[in-house]
mmCIF file of C-alpha atoms and ligand atoms in Angstrom:
data_model
loop_
_atom_site.group_PDB
_atom_site.id
_atom_site.type_symbol
_atom_site.label_atom_id
_atom_site.label_comp_id
_atom_site.label_asym_id
_atom_site.label_seq_id
_atom_site.Cartn_x
_atom_site.Cartn_y
_atom_site.Cartn_z
ATOM 1 C CA MET A 1 0.841 2.933 20.500
ATOM 2 C CA LYS A 2 2.768 2.518 17.259
ATOM 3 C CA LYS A 3 5.789 4.746 16.845
ATOM 4 C CA ARG A 4 4.768 5.611 13.335
ATOM 5 C CA SER A 5 1.383 6.922 14.349
ATOM 6 C CA ILE A 6 0.355 10.349 13.140
ATOM 7 C CA GLY A 7 2.915 12.985 14.036
ATOM 8 C CA LEU A 8 2.396 16.430 15.407
ATOM 9 C CA ALA A 9 2.084 19.327 13.044
ATOM 10 C CA ALA A 10 4.749 20.952 15.174
ATOM 11 C CA ALA A 11 7.228 18.331 13.991
ATOM 12 C CA GLY A 12 6.744 19.588 10.449
ATOM 13 C CA VAL A 13 7.419 23.117 11.598
ATOM 14 C CA LEU A 14 10.529 21.916 13.398
ATOM 15 C CA LEU A 15 11.711 20.168 10.245
ATOM 16 C CA LEU A 16 11.370 23.364 8.324
ATOM 17 C CA ALA A 17 13.241 25.288 10.948
ATOM 18 C CA LEU A 18 16.009 22.691 10.934
ATOM 19 C CA THR A 19 16.305 22.399 7.193
ATOM 20 C CA GLY A 20 15.698 26.113 6.638
ATOM 21 C CA CYS A 21 14.650 25.076 3.182
ATOM 22 C CA ALA A 22 11.912 23.720 0.996
ATOM 23 C CA ALA A 23 8.682 24.420 2.801
ATOM 24 C CA GLY A 24 9.823 27.944 3.447
ATOM 25 C CA GLY A 25 9.112 28.712 -0.192
ATOM 26 C CA ASP A 26 12.703 27.985 -1.082
ATOM 27 C CA ALA A 27 12.668 24.427 -2.267
ATOM 28 C CA GLY A 28 15.932 24.757 -4.094
ATOM 29 C CA GLY A 29 17.630 26.666 -1.312
ATOM 30 C CA THR A 30 18.187 29.703 -3.508
ATOM 31 C CA GLY A 31 16.580 32.183 -1.134
ATOM 32 C CA GLU A 32 14.347 33.333 -3.989
ATOM 33 C CA GLY A 33 10.968 31.873 -2.958
ATOM 34 C CA PRO A 34 8.909 29.274 -4.817
ATOM 35 C CA LYS A 35 10.364 27.846 -8.000
ATOM 36 C CA PRO A 36 8.327 27.778 -11.216
ATOM 37 C CA LEU A 37 6.834 24.269 -11.481
ATOM 38 C CA ASP A 38 8.836 23.479 -14.600
ATOM 39 C CA GLU A 39 12.046 23.993 -12.634
ATOM 40 C CA LEU A 40 11.052 21.670 -9.784
ATOM 41 C CA VAL A 41 12.622 18.211 -9.642
ATOM 42 C CA VAL A 42 11.155 15.372 -7.572
ATOM 43 C CA GLY A 43 12.893 12.039 -7.027
ATOM 44 C CA PHE A 44 10.514 9.103 -6.553
ATOM 45 C CA SER A 45 11.582 5.641 -5.421
ATOM 46 C CA GLN A 46 8.924 3.036 -6.154
ATOM 47 C CA VAL A 47 8.743 -0.393 -4.458
ATOM 48 C CA GLY A 48 8.720 -2.363 -7.711
ATOM 49 C CA ALA A 49 6.164 -3.798 -10.104
ATOM 50 C CA GLU A 50 4.981 -6.696 -7.959
ATOM 51 C CA SER A 51 1.245 -6.257 -8.454
ATOM 52 C CA GLY A 52 -1.485 -4.729 -10.609
ATOM 53 C CA TRP A 53 -1.910 -2.168 -7.836
ATOM 54 C CA ARG A 54 1.736 -1.136 -8.048
ATOM 55 C CA THR A 55 1.611 -0.735 -11.822
ATOM 56 C CA ALA A 56 -1.512 1.426 -11.524
ATOM 57 C CA ASN A 57 0.169 3.486 -8.803
ATOM 58 C CA THR A 58 3.261 4.098 -10.944
ATOM 59 C CA THR A 59 1.184 5.067 -13.985
ATOM 60 C CA ASP A 60 -0.940 7.443 -11.920
ATOM 61 C CA ILE A 61 2.014 9.167 -10.238
ATOM 62 C CA GLN A 62 3.984 9.564 -13.476
ATOM 63 C CA GLY A 63 0.876 10.890 -15.254
ATOM 64 C CA ALA A 64 0.090 13.410 -12.515
ATOM 65 C CA PHE A 65 3.607 14.880 -12.572
ATOM 66 C CA GLU A 66 3.602 15.038 -16.350
ATOM 67 C CA ASP A 67 0.257 16.864 -16.269
ATOM 68 C CA ALA A 68 1.585 19.301 -13.658
ATOM 69 C CA GLY A 69 4.725 19.978 -15.705
ATOM 70 C CA ILE A 70 6.997 18.900 -12.832
ATOM 71 C CA GLU A 71 10.019 16.726 -13.567
ATOM 72 C CA LEU A 72 9.816 13.321 -11.865
ATOM 73 C CA LYS A 73 12.919 11.183 -11.596
ATOM 74 C CA PHE A 74 11.703 7.604 -11.158
ATOM 75 C CA SER A 75 13.431 4.489 -9.904
ATOM 76 C CA ASP A 76 12.071 0.953 -9.459
ATOM 77 C CA ALA A 77 13.600 -0.800 -6.421
ATOM 78 C CA GLN A 78 12.521 -4.285 -7.491
ATOM 79 C CA GLN A 79 11.216 -4.892 -3.958
ATOM 80 C CA LYS A 80 14.669 -4.450 -2.401
ATOM 81 C CA GLN A 81 15.288 -1.991 0.404
ATOM 82 C CA GLU A 82 18.963 -1.574 -0.517
ATOM 83 C CA ASN A 83 17.905 -0.370 -3.990
ATOM 84 C CA GLN A 84 15.587 2.211 -2.446
ATOM 85 C CA ILE A 85 18.325 3.455 -0.136
ATOM 86 C CA LYS A 86 20.684 3.770 -3.120
ATOM 87 C CA ALA A 87 18.039 5.674 -5.092
ATOM 88 C CA ILE A 88 17.371 8.082 -2.206
ATOM 89 C CA ARG A 89 21.120 8.702 -1.784
ATOM 90 C CA SER A 90 21.400 9.403 -5.489
ATOM 91 C CA TYR A 91 18.489 11.887 -5.287
ATOM 92 C CA ILE A 92 20.249 13.606 -2.368
ATOM 93 C CA GLN A 93 23.419 13.851 -4.442
ATOM 94 C CA GLN A 94 21.468 15.289 -7.355
ATOM 95 C CA GLN A 95 19.947 17.848 -4.953
ATOM 96 C CA VAL A 96 16.389 17.260 -6.066
ATOM 97 C CA ASP A 97 13.773 19.553 -4.506
ATOM 98 C CA VAL A 98 11.628 16.817 -2.913
ATOM 99 C CA ILE A 99 12.125 13.081 -2.412
ATOM 100 C CA ALA A 100 9.058 10.829 -2.351
ATOM 101 C CA PHE A 101 9.095 7.110 -1.771
ATOM 102 C CA SER A 102 6.940 4.121 -0.928
ATOM 103 C CA PRO A 103 9.018 2.117 1.573
ATOM 104 C CA VAL A 104 9.195 -1.583 0.748
ATOM 105 C CA VAL A 105 9.466 -2.424 4.470
ATOM 106 C CA GLU A 106 8.773 -0.355 7.590
ATOM 107 C CA SER A 107 12.140 -0.494 9.370
ATOM 108 C CA GLY A 108 15.674 0.653 8.681
ATOM 109 C CA TRP A 109 15.193 4.107 7.178
ATOM 110 C CA ASP A 110 16.547 6.450 9.850
ATOM 111 C CA ALA A 111 20.102 6.730 8.504
ATOM 112 C CA VAL A 112 19.168 7.642 4.934
ATOM 113 C CA LEU A 113 16.292 9.898 6.026
ATOM 114 C CA ASN A 114 18.673 11.750 8.341
ATOM 115 C CA GLU A 115 20.971 12.247 5.338
ATOM 116 C CA ALA A 116 18.087 13.791 3.383
ATOM 117 C CA LYS A 117 17.242 15.993 6.351
ATOM 118 C CA ALA A 118 20.866 17.132 6.707
ATOM 119 C CA ALA A 119 20.842 17.998 2.989
ATOM 120 C CA GLY A 120 17.660 20.051 3.493
ATOM 121 C CA ILE A 121 15.558 17.909 1.149
ATOM 122 C CA PRO A 122 11.970 17.284 2.316
ATOM 123 C CA VAL A 123 10.777 13.687 2.140
ATOM 124 C CA VAL A 124 7.199 12.577 1.464
ATOM 125 C CA LEU A 125 6.076 9.016 2.221
ATOM 126 C CA THR A 126 3.557 7.638 -0.240
ATOM 127 C CA ASP A 127 1.424 4.525 0.222
ATOM 128 C CA ARG A 128 3.478 2.916 3.040
ATOM 129 C CA ALA A 129 4.758 4.096 6.405
ATOM 130 C CA VAL A 130 8.126 3.814 8.146
ATOM 131 C CA ASP A 131 8.400 2.870 11.820
ATOM 132 C CA SER A 132 10.875 5.616 12.691
ATOM 133 C CA ALA A 133 10.450 7.153 16.160
ATOM 134 C CA ASP A 134 11.417 10.521 14.677
ATOM 135 C CA ASP A 135 8.578 11.802 12.539
ATOM 136 C CA SER A 136 10.498 14.953 11.651
ATOM 137 C CA LEU A 137 12.299 12.752 9.101
ATOM 138 C CA TYR A 138 9.404 13.162 6.692
ATOM 139 C CA VAL A 139 7.075 16.030 5.919
ATOM 140 C CA SER A 140 3.921 14.126 5.063
ATOM 141 C CA PHE A 141 2.600 10.575 4.713
ATOM 142 C CA LEU A 142 -0.034 10.023 2.020
ATOM 143 C CA GLY A 143 -1.715 6.620 1.829
ATOM 144 C CA SER A 144 -4.328 4.154 3.026
ATOM 145 C CA ASP A 145 -5.179 3.083 6.550
ATOM 146 C CA PHE A 146 -4.100 -0.562 6.233
ATOM 147 C CA VAL A 147 -5.309 -1.570 9.704
ATOM 148 C CA GLU A 148 -8.765 -0.337 8.735
ATOM 149 C CA GLU A 149 -8.583 -2.375 5.515
ATOM 150 C CA GLY A 150 -7.819 -5.528 7.532
ATOM 151 C CA LYS A 151 -10.739 -4.737 9.831
ATOM 152 C CA LYS A 152 -13.120 -4.357 6.897
ATOM 153 C CA ALA A 153 -12.039 -7.767 5.589
ATOM 154 C CA GLY A 154 -12.583 -9.247 9.065
ATOM 155 C CA GLU A 155 -16.020 -7.664 9.393
ATOM 156 C CA TRP A 156 -17.141 -9.230 6.137
ATOM 157 C CA VAL A 157 -15.888 -12.634 7.325
ATOM 158 C CA VAL A 158 -17.716 -12.319 10.651
ATOM 159 C CA GLU A 159 -20.959 -11.491 8.837
ATOM 160 C CA GLU A 160 -20.539 -14.136 6.137
ATOM 161 C CA TYR A 161 -19.943 -16.898 8.680
ATOM 162 C CA ALA A 162 -22.455 -15.701 11.277
ATOM 163 C CA ASP A 163 -24.123 -19.134 11.388
ATOM 164 C CA ALA A 164 -20.992 -21.299 11.112
ATOM 165 C CA ASP A 165 -19.508 -23.178 14.080
ATOM 166 C CA ASP A 166 -15.961 -23.435 12.926
ATOM 167 C CA VAL A 167 -14.113 -21.490 10.200
ATOM 168 C CA LYS A 168 -10.638 -22.471 9.026
ATOM 169 C CA ILE A 169 -8.752 -19.607 7.441
ATOM 170 C CA VAL A 170 -5.522 -19.397 5.457
ATOM 171 C CA GLN A 171 -3.878 -15.981 5.322
ATOM 172 C CA LEU A 172 -1.671 -15.016 2.373
ATOM 173 C CA GLU A 173 0.534 -12.274 3.758
ATOM 174 C CA GLY A 174 2.155 -9.466 1.815
ATOM 175 C CA THR A 175 5.891 -8.805 1.823
ATOM 176 C CA THR A 176 7.373 -9.608 5.230
ATOM 177 C CA GLY A 177 8.038 -6.415 7.162
ATOM 178 C CA ALA A 178 5.925 -4.220 4.836
ATOM 179 C CA ALA A 179 3.389 -1.914 6.473
ATOM 180 C CA PRO A 180 0.375 -3.303 4.565
ATOM 181 C CA ALA A 181 1.315 -6.890 5.499
ATOM 182 C CA ILE A 182 1.719 -6.029 9.179
ATOM 183 C CA ASP A 183 -1.343 -3.806 9.417
ATOM 184 C CA ARG A 184 -3.765 -5.882 7.346
ATOM 185 C CA ALA A 185 -2.927 -8.920 9.498
ATOM 186 C CA GLU A 186 -3.417 -6.856 12.650
ATOM 187 C CA GLY A 187 -6.761 -5.329 11.637
ATOM 188 C CA PHE A 188 -8.134 -8.692 10.503
ATOM 189 C CA ALA A 189 -6.983 -10.493 13.669
ATOM 190 C CA ASP A 190 -8.508 -7.770 15.851
ATOM 191 C CA VAL A 191 -11.948 -8.391 14.365
ATOM 192 C CA ILE A 192 -12.041 -12.181 13.980
ATOM 193 C CA GLY A 193 -10.202 -12.643 17.292
ATOM 194 C CA ALA A 194 -13.400 -11.734 19.130
ATOM 195 C CA ASP A 195 -14.831 -15.177 18.285
ATOM 196 C CA ASP A 196 -12.745 -18.332 18.723
ATOM 197 C CA LYS A 197 -14.673 -20.216 16.032
ATOM 198 C CA PHE A 198 -12.358 -18.439 13.587
ATOM 199 C CA GLU A 199 -8.992 -20.139 13.297
ATOM 200 C CA ILE A 200 -6.101 -19.012 11.119
ATOM 201 C CA VAL A 201 -4.669 -22.461 10.364
ATOM 202 C CA ALA A 202 -1.773 -21.118 8.274
ATOM 203 C CA SER A 203 -0.325 -17.714 7.451
ATOM 204 C CA GLN A 204 2.510 -17.318 4.960
ATOM 205 C CA THR A 205 3.936 -14.647 2.734
ATOM 206 C CA GLY A 206 3.226 -14.618 -1.001
ATOM 207 C CA ASP A 207 5.202 -11.355 -1.345
ATOM 208 C CA PHE A 208 2.212 -9.526 -2.870
ATOM 209 C CA THR A 209 2.697 -11.423 -6.154
ATOM 210 C CA ARG A 210 0.401 -13.686 -8.146
ATOM 211 C CA ALA A 211 3.109 -16.361 -8.435
ATOM 212 C CA GLY A 212 3.698 -16.197 -4.670
ATOM 213 C CA GLY A 213 -0.021 -16.540 -3.919
ATOM 214 C CA LYS A 214 -0.295 -19.543 -6.207
ATOM 215 C CA GLN A 215 2.765 -21.306 -4.851
ATOM 216 C CA VAL A 216 1.844 -20.803 -1.185
ATOM 217 C CA THR A 217 -1.770 -21.875 -1.773
ATOM 218 C CA GLU A 218 -0.670 -25.035 -3.628
ATOM 219 C CA ALA A 219 1.473 -26.059 -0.670
ATOM 220 C CA LEU A 220 -1.076 -25.065 1.974
ATOM 221 C CA LEU A 221 -3.910 -26.947 0.276
ATOM 222 C CA LYS A 222 -1.882 -30.128 0.716
ATOM 223 C CA SER A 223 -1.383 -29.623 4.454
ATOM 224 C CA ASN A 224 -4.832 -28.034 5.054
ATOM 225 C CA PRO A 225 -7.258 -29.587 2.552
ATOM 226 C CA ASP A 226 -10.359 -28.566 4.531
ATOM 227 C CA ILE A 227 -9.950 -24.789 4.675
ATOM 228 C CA ASP A 228 -13.042 -22.597 4.349
ATOM 229 C CA LEU A 229 -11.542 -19.233 3.461
ATOM 230 C CA ILE A 230 -8.443 -17.528 2.110
ATOM 231 C CA TYR A 231 -7.710 -13.989 3.245
ATOM 232 C CA ALA A 232 -5.151 -12.560 0.803
ATOM 233 C CA HIS A 233 -3.469 -9.235 1.571
ATOM 234 C CA ASN A 234 -3.845 -8.234 -2.084
ATOM 235 C CA ASP A 235 -5.746 -9.142 -5.242
ATOM 236 C CA ASP A 236 -2.724 -10.589 -7.020
ATOM 237 C CA MET A 237 -2.120 -13.220 -4.336
ATOM 238 C CA GLY A 238 -5.860 -13.974 -4.370
ATOM 239 C CA LEU A 239 -5.690 -14.438 -8.148
ATOM 240 C CA GLY A 240 -2.753 -16.817 -7.697
ATOM 241 C CA ALA A 241 -4.776 -18.700 -5.063
ATOM 242 C CA ILE A 242 -7.646 -19.074 -7.567
ATOM 243 C CA GLU A 243 -5.284 -20.827 -9.996
ATOM 244 C CA ALA A 244 -4.076 -23.188 -7.262
ATOM 245 C CA ILE A 245 -7.624 -23.954 -6.073
ATOM 246 C CA GLU A 246 -8.792 -24.704 -9.624
ATOM 247 C CA ALA A 247 -5.725 -26.886 -10.238
ATOM 248 C CA ALA A 248 -6.709 -28.872 -7.132
ATOM 249 C CA GLY A 249 -10.127 -29.539 -8.688
ATOM 250 C CA LEU A 250 -12.004 -27.179 -6.364
ATOM 251 C CA THR A 251 -14.191 -24.166 -7.107
ATOM 252 C CA PRO A 252 -12.860 -20.825 -5.849
ATOM 253 C CA GLY A 253 -15.571 -18.643 -4.329
ATOM 254 C CA GLU A 254 -17.630 -21.729 -3.421
ATOM 255 C CA ASP A 255 -15.550 -24.592 -1.995
ATOM 256 C CA ILE A 256 -13.088 -22.064 -0.670
ATOM 257 C CA LYS A 257 -14.144 -18.445 -0.269
ATOM 258 C CA ILE A 258 -11.671 -15.647 -0.913
ATOM 259 C CA VAL A 259 -11.429 -12.126 0.446
ATOM 260 C CA THR A 260 -8.723 -9.777 -0.823
ATOM 261 C CA VAL A 261 -7.565 -6.149 -0.685
ATOM 262 C CA ASP A 262 -6.989 -3.694 -3.613
ATOM 263 C CA ALA A 263 -9.858 -3.846 -6.153
ATOM 264 C CA VAL A 264 -7.721 -3.637 -9.294
ATOM 265 C CA LYS A 265 -9.418 -4.620 -12.557
ATOM 266 C CA ASP A 266 -8.327 -8.282 -12.565
ATOM 267 C CA GLY A 267 -9.444 -8.676 -8.963
ATOM 268 C CA MET A 268 -12.762 -6.987 -9.682
ATOM 269 C CA GLN A 269 -13.286 -9.251 -12.707
ATOM 270 C CA ALA A 270 -12.694 -12.334 -10.533
ATOM 271 C CA LEU A 271 -15.109 -10.892 -7.964
ATOM 272 C CA ALA A 272 -17.748 -10.272 -10.647
ATOM 273 C CA ASP A 273 -17.148 -13.845 -11.906
ATOM 274 C CA GLY A 274 -17.819 -15.241 -8.422
ATOM 275 C CA LYS A 275 -14.262 -16.517 -7.871
ATOM 276 C CA ILE A 276 -13.492 -13.920 -5.190
ATOM 277 C CA ASN A 277 -16.194 -13.199 -2.594
ATOM 278 C CA PHE A 278 -15.316 -9.745 -1.255
ATOM 279 C CA ILE A 279 -12.707 -7.048 -1.911
ATOM 280 C CA VAL A 280 -11.610 -4.195 0.320
ATOM 281 C CA GLU A 281 -10.473 -1.295 -1.827
ATOM 282 C CA CYS A 282 -6.973 0.172 -1.536
ATOM 283 C CA SER A 283 -6.638 3.078 -3.942
ATOM 284 C CA PRO A 284 -3.406 3.415 -5.962
ATOM 285 C CA LEU A 285 -4.437 6.828 -7.297
ATOM 286 C CA LEU A 286 -2.070 8.944 -5.235
ATOM 287 C CA GLY A 287 -0.526 11.047 -8.014
ATOM 288 C CA GLU A 288 -2.692 14.145 -7.838
ATOM 289 C CA GLN A 289 -2.408 14.408 -4.057
ATOM 290 C CA LEU A 290 1.348 13.907 -4.222
ATOM 291 C CA VAL A 291 1.645 16.759 -6.735
ATOM 292 C CA GLU A 292 -0.436 18.888 -4.360
ATOM 293 C CA ILE A 293 1.918 18.121 -1.444
ATOM 294 C CA VAL A 294 4.978 18.939 -3.544
ATOM 295 C CA THR A 295 3.373 22.200 -4.649
ATOM 296 C CA GLN A 296 2.569 23.127 -1.048
ATOM 297 C CA ILE A 297 6.171 22.471 -0.018
ATOM 298 C CA ASN A 298 7.391 24.610 -2.903
ATOM 299 C CA ASP A 299 5.028 27.408 -1.873
ATOM 300 C CA GLY A 300 6.344 27.375 1.670
ATOM 301 C CA GLU A 301 3.191 25.807 3.112
ATOM 302 C CA THR A 302 3.163 22.916 5.572
ATOM 303 C CA PRO A 303 1.304 19.920 4.135
ATOM 304 C CA GLU A 304 -0.840 17.814 6.441
ATOM 305 C CA LYS A 305 1.323 15.305 8.244
ATOM 306 C CA ARG A 306 -1.022 12.376 7.537
ATOM 307 C CA ILE A 307 -3.369 12.201 4.558
ATOM 308 C CA VAL A 308 -5.561 9.086 4.510
ATOM 309 C CA THR A 309 -6.840 7.837 1.167
ATOM 310 C CA GLU A 310 -10.592 7.431 0.796
ATOM 311 C CA GLU A 311 -11.710 3.944 -0.147
ATOM 312 C CA THR A 312 -14.645 1.549 -0.103
ATOM 313 C CA THR A 313 -15.459 -2.193 -0.300
ATOM 314 C CA PHE A 314 -17.017 -4.353 -3.034
ATOM 315 C CA THR A 315 -19.382 -7.307 -3.003
ATOM 316 C CA GLN A 316 -19.796 -9.467 -6.117
ATOM 317 C CA GLU A 317 -22.870 -7.497 -7.204
ATOM 318 C CA GLN A 318 -21.114 -4.172 -6.687
ATOM 319 C CA ALA A 319 -18.147 -5.383 -8.754
ATOM 320 C CA VAL A 320 -20.430 -6.145 -11.707
ATOM 321 C CA GLU A 321 -21.715 -2.569 -11.539
ATOM 322 C CA ALA A 322 -18.350 -0.886 -10.980
ATOM 323 C CA LEU A 323 -16.282 -2.812 -13.536
ATOM 324 C CA PRO A 324 -17.190 -0.899 -16.708
ATOM 325 C CA ASP A 325 -15.946 2.385 -15.185
ATOM 326 C CA ARG A 326 -12.947 0.993 -13.339
ATOM 327 C CA GLN A 327 -9.877 3.019 -14.324
ATOM 328 C CA TYR A 328 -7.213 0.494 -13.355
HETATM 329 O O1 LIG B 401 1.236 -0.971 -0.380
HETATM 330 C C1 LIG B 401 0.111 -1.284 -1.118
HETATM 331 C C2 LIG B 401 0.129 -2.730 -1.470
HETATM 332 O O2 LIG B 401 1.306 -3.047 -2.167
HETATM 333 C C3 LIG B 401 -0.994 -3.200 -2.359
HETATM 334 O O3 LIG B 401 -2.080 -3.683 -1.679
HETATM 335 C C4 LIG B 401 -0.328 -4.341 -3.062
HETATM 336 O O4 LIG B 401 -1.045 -4.842 -4.144
HETATM 337 C C5 LIG B 401 0.977 -3.754 -3.341
HETATM 338 O O5 LIG B 401 1.921 -4.576 -3.839
#
């Protein structure tokens, strides 16, 4: 079982007892109960701006805090763990009321999270998990079930190729060591692994970026010219793959099928245009729920330890229908 699996509610209670602070209705440690929202300060460390998903996530979180009248200090880590650690340390120094962050990779957070705990500042994980064995280091984890997303992609592939004898797959992985890269690979492999006609002939990271997806696909098309399908861990890498496939004189969505994760507008447009074949949704709209968690902490309540985002999947026909109302 993964270490970072859902923690016990009791761990949250223990955290509160240890910190004697925020979720006891004393986020600022003043002993005077909940603070007015306009006095609350939250420090948020974002992964970067690597994808359309990330940009939508940043916009949504900043908008939700503005609407709630809560100050949000924001830092962009440019996909570097050391920048996130620096940002978290700076938030500890500034004695913010709550720290929230989306960890660029899963490992290596215990030291800085222990510093936040020692300072009595509750930490909320958004979007991505950490693999810490000690789940008292964070109060709540809000985000998608990435293993499930990988499974949904795999299920579509199994159905799509029900009559095929042999399916050669290239996997474009997300950032090495990131929870969505690890989990989406795992969920997908679990499903397609049941039938040995499916072969992942190459699997490389495109770092969740369009440029990365294009570059990796260009190289892989040379060594594996006869692939049937690309499974990209996000839309942006799939969009990069489309450019590489077209540059090679092939038709994306036909000569090589593409399944991706996210369902941002550009991905949905490519799906509606027939260049992507299937998208598993990963919702970036976490702002409102994050505000809710922060408010609960401020009120002395214990937020749920694990909050899983609701999401769906899209076929090409469904993308045509959904596109006009797509927010991001
Ligand atoms: O953690 C969520 C993932 O990170 C999204 O799927 C991807 O687009 C982003 O960069």
